[in-house]
Amino acid sequence: MKPEFLSAVVDTLLPGDDALPTGTNAGVTAKLVEHLSSTATRDRDAYLAVLHAIAEKAGGEDVFALADEATRIAVIETVEKEMAGAFRSLTSLLLADYYEADSVLIAMGWRVEPPQPQGHSLPS
Amino acid sequence: MSKLAPVDVAVVGAGLGGAAFCKRLSERAPHLRIVCLERGDWLGPQNMPAHRKDWQSAILGAWAASPNARLIAGEPSLSADYPIDDSDSPIKPLMWNGVGGSTINWAAHFPRLHPSDFKTKTLDGLGDDWPFTYFDLEPYYDRNDVEMGVAGLAGDPAYPPKPPRPMPPLPLGRAGATAARGFDSFGWHWWPVDAAINSVVYDGRAACNNCGPCLLGCPPRAKSSADVTHWPKALRAGVELRTNCVTQQIVVQGGRAVGVIYRDAEGREYEQPASFVVVACNGIGTARLLMASHIATDPALPLGRNLMFHPCAYARGMFKEELDGPRGPVGCSIYSHEFYETDLSRGFARGVQLQATRENALLLQALRLEPRWGREAHRLLREEFRHSVPMLVMVEDLPEAHNRVALTDEIESDGLPGVKIEYTLSEDSRKRLDFGLDRAEEVLRAAGAHRVVRVPLAPLTGWHLLGTARMGDDPKTSVTDARGRCHAVPNLIVADGSLFPTVGAVNPGSTIGALALKIADDLAGEVGRG
Ligand SMILES: Cc1cc2nc3c(=O)[nH]c(=O)nc-3n(C[C@H](O)[C@H](O)[C@H](O)COP(=O)(O)OP(=O)(O)OC[C@H]3O[C@@H](n4cnc5c(N)ncnc54)[C@H](O)[C@@H]3O)c2cc1C
Ligand code: SF4
């Protein structure tokens, strides 16, 4: 699948805002390429099926990548309805990569270090 | 199959009930040879994800709370799971299968039942009375508090007086203080929870550093789980714990248990003869093993029936001011028992616990949003993250025979029959949930929430697996007597959450531990000190 297409899917799902980076800028598209190229990825077939369906509904990968945001959202919403389970798996994967990215944690006002060993302080 | 040298007591399951039982019996009757068989393994801090950058997504894989989700994730499993067909239940069973049992991934909220919970039949004409009272169990609650290590504040007016808590309470944090303000504005009861979590160094274990994700295990060992509280002492007292050993069958001859058959990690089968067999595999595993062993399986008997979970709902309040986010032990802050006791003017009997919890990790908050993607999802998450207080509404579930654990026709890879659960939410539980949600929303709004979101029934809250081998005096309506002895096989003892005749509206861990100590004392009394 073309990187422009994958990037357009990711950035429609994770568009970012004035503080949050887009999914692609947070590294999610690059990770998606890795997930799709590894046969060890659980649910890989489901992810591929969803992505193929998006491309098909849009009239091709390039058409989707060049479409305006409203059109991309409409295509994805249709696929979400038709393939609810597989679509949910794909969004879980992408959300996990996004909300574990340093740039997103920082934009959300959270720290990048894991909970341990330093823990957190709390008012009593 | 190899036949091993006989032991005095064979215990199945090294979770909360099994661990507390083994430790206590080994202290009270040191001459006994006690062997515990556990299907899972030990878990060290090095296996826990809270040190890793990808800690948040661990809850989607090897650290999911649901054994089915862990099996589906297919990652190398730390928990020795078996599949549970839960398609006929709106609430999904959660557990951990390894040394420490479900206390490995529990939240360690540690309330006791109320005295009224032991006599719902007498007081409200519902459920069944326990075969003893709160005050019979009280000394064991007290002992168990010391053994587990409990942080809290004595003087809670919802309970008969308790001794000073072994440790001071955990910090309320901004979220807890906010919820407390809401309760105060109505003059409603609230209290810092009893938590089986170290607020200071206790029993050689570190104090909690408020890292947050207790359901991913606790690397500093501040959270009391049976592998760090009871097992080291039980092992020192001479109990032998055999891990990765799945018990296949309890062997019964002439109405007495004579031992168990188990399978080790290499698939070898052993017969372990024993004078007493104790089962503590939790509300699903115990019923499964007893049924697989053809014990008390007459359909007229209640084995496997009366499964109770504590149905749960959530109200989550969004606040303008910055709160704690996912800081602090996730399940332990403050609770209210204002609506715990029966008041028929509410339209139902029995009650509700309101528990202000702390927030989940950022990713978990993102995953449960609706919509889950797009600009609106970002906006909602930014509004919520570090600005929310979740209020868990946990209600009493009463015993109903049709809610049950049953075997399937399959044989699973662990050698045991497959298991399924059938559960429907009762009308009264629904009423309790709706009542609790209304009160929770009132509290959150009074505390200043500008928006409250409700989850009317949270599916992934099957934390408490109770009631499927209930105690009682009548062999026709109960599986065991008050001492956990099976009516059908008197030297077969149950020592876990399956025993509960009713469950109140509080988390069961404190009561399971106390019950296991009581049952151990009872057996020690019978066999003497040697
Ligand atoms: C995510 C989560 C959060 C929770 N939070 C709380 C809380 O805050 N407060 C609270 O009070 N409770 C909580 N609980 C519930 C609490 O952990 C359980 O009620 C308690 O651990 C049950 O004790 P038990 O002895 O009945 O079973 P368990 O602790 O589940 O132990 C059963 C053991 O038996 C073993 N076993 C099963 N079958 C076999 C077999 N055939 N052969 C050998 N071994 C076997 C299992 O591997 C397991 O180790 C929570 C549970 C979960 C999962
Ligand atoms: S919050 Fe405290 S108890 Fe929970 S895992 Fe972190 S250190 Fe352990």
mmCIF file with all atom_site columns, C-alpha atoms and ligand atoms in Angstrom, chain A residues 115-116, chain B residues 50 107-108 170 196-198 207-224 327-330, ligand 2:
data_model
loop_
_atom_site.group_PDB
_atom_site.id
_atom_site.type_symbol
_atom_site.label_atom_id
_atom_site.label_alt_id
_atom_site.label_comp_id
_atom_site.label_asym_id
_atom_site.label_entity_id
_atom_site.label_seq_id
_atom_site.pdbx_PDB_ins_code
_atom_site.Cartn_x
_atom_site.Cartn_y
_atom_site.Cartn_z
_atom_site.occupancy
_atom_site.B_iso_or_equiv
_atom_site.pdbx_formal_charge
_atom_site.auth_seq_id
_atom_site.auth_comp_id
_atom_site.auth_asym_id
_atom_site.auth_atom_id
_atom_site.pdbx_PDB_model_num
ATOM   1  C  CA  . PRO A 1 115 ? 5.108  5.038  35.813 1.00 0.00 ? 115 PRO A CA  1
ATOM   2  C  CA  . GLN A 1 116 ? 8.035  3.254  37.457 1.00 0.00 ? 116 GLN A CA  1
ATOM   3  C  CA  . ALA B 2 50  ? 5.135  -0.348 34.524 1.00 0.00 ? 50  ALA B CA  1
ATOM   4  C  CA  . ALA B 2 107 ? -6.924 -2.986 42.621 1.00 0.00 ? 107 ALA B CA  1
ATOM   5  C  CA  . ALA B 2 108 ? -6.597 -3.876 46.337 1.00 0.00 ? 108 ALA B CA  1
ATOM   6  C  CA  . LEU B 2 170 ? -3.483 6.683  51.094 1.00 0.00 ? 170 LEU B CA  1
ATOM   7  C  CA  . ALA B 2 196 ? -4.398 -3.406 50.864 1.00 0.00 ? 196 ALA B CA  1
ATOM   8  C  CA  . ILE B 2 197 ? -1.621 -1.083 49.746 1.00 0.00 ? 197 ILE B CA  1
ATOM   9  C  CA  . ASN B 2 198 ? 1.313  0.172  51.758 1.00 0.00 ? 198 ASN B CA  1
ATOM   10 C  CA  . ALA B 2 207 ? 5.439  2.257  50.240 1.00 0.00 ? 207 ALA B CA  1
ATOM   11 C  CA  . CYS B 2 208 ? 3.272  2.995  47.219 1.00 0.00 ? 208 CYS B CA  1
ATOM   12 C  CA  . ASN B 2 209 ? 4.773  5.727  45.023 1.00 0.00 ? 209 ASN B CA  1
ATOM   13 C  CA  . ASN B 2 210 ? 1.422  6.536  43.362 1.00 0.00 ? 210 ASN B CA  1
ATOM   14 C  CA  . CYS B 2 211 ? 2.579  5.267  39.990 1.00 0.00 ? 211 CYS B CA  1
ATOM   15 C  CA  . GLY B 2 212 ? -1.016 4.492  38.965 1.00 0.00 ? 212 GLY B CA  1
ATOM   16 C  CA  . PRO B 2 213 ? -1.587 1.272  37.008 1.00 0.00 ? 213 PRO B CA  1
ATOM   17 C  CA  . CYS B 2 214 ? -2.110 -1.275 39.828 1.00 0.00 ? 214 CYS B CA  1
ATOM   18 C  CA  . LEU B 2 215 ? -3.840 -3.640 37.384 1.00 0.00 ? 215 LEU B CA  1
ATOM   19 C  CA  . LEU B 2 216 ? -0.466 -4.184 35.687 1.00 0.00 ? 216 LEU B CA  1
ATOM   20 C  CA  . GLY B 2 217 ? 1.112  -5.602 38.843 1.00 0.00 ? 217 GLY B CA  1
ATOM   21 C  CA  . CYS B 2 218 ? 3.066  -3.574 41.369 1.00 0.00 ? 218 CYS B CA  1
ATOM   22 C  CA  . PRO B 2 219 ? 6.849  -3.597 40.826 1.00 0.00 ? 219 PRO B CA  1
ATOM   23 C  CA  . PRO B 2 220 ? 7.705  -2.014 44.227 1.00 0.00 ? 220 PRO B CA  1
ATOM   24 C  CA  . ARG B 2 221 ? 5.484  -4.637 45.929 1.00 0.00 ? 221 ARG B CA  1
ATOM   25 C  CA  . ALA B 2 222 ? 3.573  -1.933 47.734 1.00 0.00 ? 222 ALA B CA  1
ATOM   26 C  CA  . LYS B 2 223 ? 0.300  -3.510 46.664 1.00 0.00 ? 223 LYS B CA  1
ATOM   27 C  CA  . SER B 2 224 ? -0.501 -6.547 48.763 1.00 0.00 ? 224 SER B CA  1
ATOM   28 C  CA  . ARG B 2 327 ? -1.770 9.228  39.373 1.00 0.00 ? 327 ARG B CA  1
ATOM   29 C  CA  . GLY B 2 328 ? -2.256 7.180  42.517 1.00 0.00 ? 328 GLY B CA  1
ATOM   30 C  CA  . PRO B 2 329 ? -3.530 3.627  43.065 1.00 0.00 ? 329 PRO B CA  1
ATOM   31 C  CA  . VAL B 2 330 ? -6.300 3.392  40.526 1.00 0.00 ? 330 VAL B CA  1
HETATM 32 S  S1  . SF4 C 3 .   ? 0.003  2.931  42.467 1.00 0.00 ? 2   SF4 C S1  1
HETATM 33 FE FE1 . SF4 C 3 .   ? 1.098  2.153  44.238 1.00 0.00 ? 2   SF4 C FE1 1
HETATM 34 S  S2  . SF4 C 3 .   ? 0.154  0.166  44.652 1.00 0.00 ? 2   SF4 C S2  1
HETATM 35 FE FE2 . SF4 C 3 .   ? -0.437 0.736  42.577 1.00 0.00 ? 2   SF4 C FE2 1
HETATM 36 S  S3  . SF4 C 3 .   ? 1.119  -0.240 41.268 1.00 0.00 ? 2   SF4 C S3  1
HETATM 37 FE FE3 . SF4 C 3 .   ? 1.839  1.870  41.699 1.00 0.00 ? 2   SF4 C FE3 1
HETATM 38 S  S4  . SF4 C 3 .   ? 3.150  1.661  43.512 1.00 0.00 ? 2   SF4 C S4  1
HETATM 39 FE FE4 . SF4 C 3 .   ? 1.941  -0.217 43.355 1.00 0.00 ? 2   SF4 C FE4 1
#
